[in-house]
Amino acid sequence: VELSVLCGPTSGTRHHSDRLKTNPPNSVKWFNLYHNSTDVIVSDLHLHASSSIPDVEVKNTDGFDTLRSSNIIVQNSVVQNTDDCVSFKPNTSAVVVQNLACTGSHGISVGSLGQYHRQVDVVEDLYVYNTSMADASDGARLKVWPDRVPGSDAGGGRGRVRNVTYHEFRSRGCDSAITVDQCYGQKNETLCRAHPSRVTMEDVLFRGFTGTTSKKYDPRVGQLVCSAPEVCLDFRSQNINVRNPSGREPLWICEGFDTSGMSIKCQQRHQVY
């Protein structure tokens, strides 16, 4: 599939769209955006986007995006790209993603959320099951902006992420198997801590992760960083067995939240760097 699709609801039926937009073949934009849609099933697609120039990524080639939509199933598909395999954008709820094989992507991502001041972003009730992720920058990924920092024109939006499960996730050569970034867009972590996100994250489960990471961050295999414990609640992990190429003990960085529900051995960066 080399076309981009924008779908929204019809007034008479909730299974089709009132707008279907296709971009020209070999488009470098997203493949599928489900916008203001409900009760949609997407199945058995093969999506491919690549650059003809070595080591140059084709940006904005998301496989599947949801925005202001609910009751969506994406399943039994293959995505090869250099952006998000799936991205749950603002005001998405009740989505199941299952049986996907993703290669070269930026992961299956929540967000980014909270970028725009005075905007409310809600993403909740997501179940991601039986994913194969190869040669990607990230596997399971949540990205949320902190509050607006003085002098910045981004961040400060409100909202919540709630009831998100990644279950049975296989990493093969991903740089990071799990990435949580509640300081998204803000490289100065001191400023992020001083201006914690107004988008809370709560009830997030990572279960049944296996496979290997790339050598990029070896021995680190994942990083979960929140801006403050009060806006990052009830994070849990179960049955995590992700290895690094060197065979050293897998390093998980966990900061800014209560790690008592995590089955992985969490460390803070100052303990290892």
Coordinates of C-alpha atoms in Angstrom, one line a residue, residues 2-175:
E2 CA 1.5 3.3 -1.0
L3 CA -1.4 5.6 -0.4
S4 CA -2.4 7.7 2.6
V5 CA -5.9 7.5 3.9
L6 CA -7.9 10.0 6.1
C7 CA -11.1 8.5 7.5
G8 CA -14.0 10.1 9.4
P9 CA -17.5 9.0 10.2
T10 CA -20.7 9.1 8.1
S11 CA -24.0 10.3 9.5
G12 CA -25.8 7.1 8.5
T13 CA -23.3 4.4 9.5
R14 CA -20.4 4.3 11.9
H15 CA -18.4 1.8 9.9
H16 CA -17.4 3.9 6.9
S17 CA -16.1 7.4 6.3
D18 CA -17.5 10.7 5.1
R19 CA -14.1 11.6 3.8
L20 CA -11.6 9.4 2.0
K21 CA -8.5 11.2 0.9
T22 CA -5.7 9.5 -1.0
N23 CA -2.3 11.1 -1.6
P24 CA -0.3 10.3 -4.7
P25 CA 1.6 7.0 -5.0
N26 CA 5.0 7.0 -3.1
S27 CA 3.6 9.6 -0.7
V28 CA 6.0 10.4 2.2
K29 CA 3.1 11.2 4.6
W30 CA 1.2 8.9 7.0
F31 CA -0.5 5.9 5.5
N32 CA -3.7 5.9 7.6
L33 CA -5.3 8.5 9.9
Y34 CA -8.6 7.6 11.6
H35 CA -10.1 10.9 12.6
N36 CA -13.4 11.5 14.3
S37 CA -14.2 7.8 13.7
T38 CA -15.8 5.0 15.7
D39 CA -16.4 1.3 15.2
V40 CA -13.6 0.7 12.7
I41 CA -11.8 -2.6 11.9
V42 CA -8.6 -2.4 9.9
S43 CA -7.0 -5.7 8.9
D44 CA -4.5 -7.4 6.6
L45 CA -2.6 -4.4 5.3
H46 CA 1.0 -4.4 4.1
L47 CA 2.5 -0.9 4.3
H48 CA 6.0 0.0 3.1
A49 CA 7.8 3.4 3.0
S50 CA 11.6 3.7 2.5
S51 CA 14.1 6.3 1.4
S52 CA 16.1 5.9 -1.8
I53 CA 19.0 7.7 0.0
P54 CA 21.0 5.5 2.4
D55 CA 20.8 6.4 6.1
V56 CA 18.1 9.0 5.5
E57 CA 14.7 8.5 7.2
V58 CA 11.4 9.2 5.5
K59 CA 9.6 11.3 8.1
N60 CA 5.9 11.4 8.8
T61 CA 5.3 7.9 7.5
D62 CA 3.2 6.7 10.4
G63 CA 1.5 3.4 9.6
F64 CA -1.7 3.9 11.6
D65 CA -2.8 7.0 13.5
T66 CA -5.9 7.6 15.6
L67 CA -7.3 11.1 16.5
R68 CA -10.5 11.9 18.3
S69 CA -11.6 8.3 17.7
S70 CA -12.9 5.3 19.6
N71 CA -13.7 1.6 19.2
I72 CA -10.9 0.9 16.7
I73 CA -9.3 -2.4 15.9
V74 CA -6.0 -2.6 13.9
Q75 CA -4.9 -6.1 13.3
N76 CA -3.0 -8.7 11.2
S77 CA -0.8 -6.2 9.3
V78 CA 2.8 -5.5 8.4
V79 CA 4.4 -2.1 8.5
Q80 CA 7.9 -1.1 7.3
N81 CA 8.6 2.6 7.8
T82 CA 10.8 5.1 9.6
D83 CA 8.2 6.8 11.9
D84 CA 5.6 5.5 14.3
C85 CA 4.2 2.1 13.4
V86 CA 1.1 3.1 15.3
S87 CA 0.4 6.4 17.1
F88 CA -2.5 7.1 19.5
K89 CA -3.0 10.8 19.2
P90 CA -5.2 13.1 21.3
N91 CA -8.6 12.0 22.4
T92 CA -8.3 8.3 21.4
S93 CA -10.0 5.6 23.4
A94 CA -11.0 1.9 23.3
V95 CA -8.4 0.8 20.7
V96 CA -7.1 -2.7 20.2
V97 CA -3.9 -3.3 18.2
Q98 CA -3.0 -6.9 17.6
N99 CA -0.8 -9.2 15.5
L100 CA 1.4 -6.4 14.0
A101 CA 4.9 -6.8 12.6
C102 CA 6.7 -3.5 12.5
T103 CA 10.2 -2.9 11.0
G104 CA 12.3 0.2 11.2
S105 CA 9.8 2.3 13.0
H106 CA 9.6 4.6 16.0
G107 CA 7.4 2.1 17.9
I108 CA 3.8 1.8 18.9
S109 CA 3.4 5.2 20.6
V110 CA 1.0 7.0 22.8
G111 CA 1.3 10.7 21.8
S112 CA 2.9 13.0 21.8
L113 CA 0.4 14.7 24.2
G114 CA 0.3 18.0 26.0
Q115 CA 2.1 20.0 23.4
Y116 CA -0.5 22.8 23.1
H117 CA -1.3 25.1 26.0
R118 CA -5.0 25.0 27.1
Q119 CA -5.7 21.9 25.0
V120 CA -6.9 18.8 26.8
D121 CA -5.6 15.5 25.4
V122 CA -7.0 12.2 26.6
V123 CA -5.9 8.7 25.6
E124 CA -7.3 5.7 27.5
D125 CA -8.3 2.1 27.3
L126 CA -5.7 0.8 24.9
Y127 CA -4.7 -2.9 24.4
V128 CA -1.6 -3.7 22.3
Y129 CA -1.2 -7.4 21.8
N130 CA 1.2 -9.7 20.1
T131 CA 3.6 -7.2 18.5
S132 CA 6.8 -8.0 16.7
M133 CA 9.1 -4.9 16.5
A134 CA 12.4 -5.1 14.6
D135 CA 15.2 -2.6 14.0
A136 CA 13.2 0.2 15.5
S137 CA 14.2 3.2 17.6
D138 CA 11.6 2.3 20.2
G139 CA 9.2 -0.6 21.0
A140 CA 6.5 0.4 23.4
R141 CA 6.6 4.2 23.7
L142 CA 4.7 6.9 25.6
K143 CA 5.6 10.5 25.0
V144 CA 4.2 13.5 26.9
W145 CA 5.2 17.1 27.1
P146 CA 6.0 18.8 30.4
D147 CA 4.3 22.0 31.5
R148 CA 5.2 25.1 29.6
V149 CA 8.7 26.4 30.5
P150 CA 9.2 30.2 30.6
G151 CA 10.4 31.3 27.2
S152 CA 9.0 28.2 25.4
D153 CA 6.0 28.2 23.1
A154 CA 5.3 24.4 23.5
G155 CA 4.0 22.2 26.3
G156 CA 1.5 23.0 29.1
G157 CA -1.5 21.1 27.7
R158 CA -3.6 19.2 30.2
G159 CA -5.1 15.7 30.0
R160 CA -4.5 12.0 30.9
V161 CA -3.2 8.7 29.8
R162 CA -5.0 5.8 31.5
N163 CA -5.5 2.1 31.3
V164 CA -2.8 1.2 28.7
T165 CA -1.5 -2.4 28.2
Y166 CA 1.3 -3.7 26.0
H167 CA 1.1 -7.5 26.1
E168 CA 3.3 -10.0 24.4
F169 CA 5.9 -7.7 22.7
R170 CA 8.9 -9.1 20.9
S171 CA 11.9 -6.8 20.3
R172 CA 14.6 -7.6 17.7
G173 CA 17.3 -5.1 17.5
C174 CA 15.3 -2.1 18.8
D175 CA 17.3 0.6 20.4

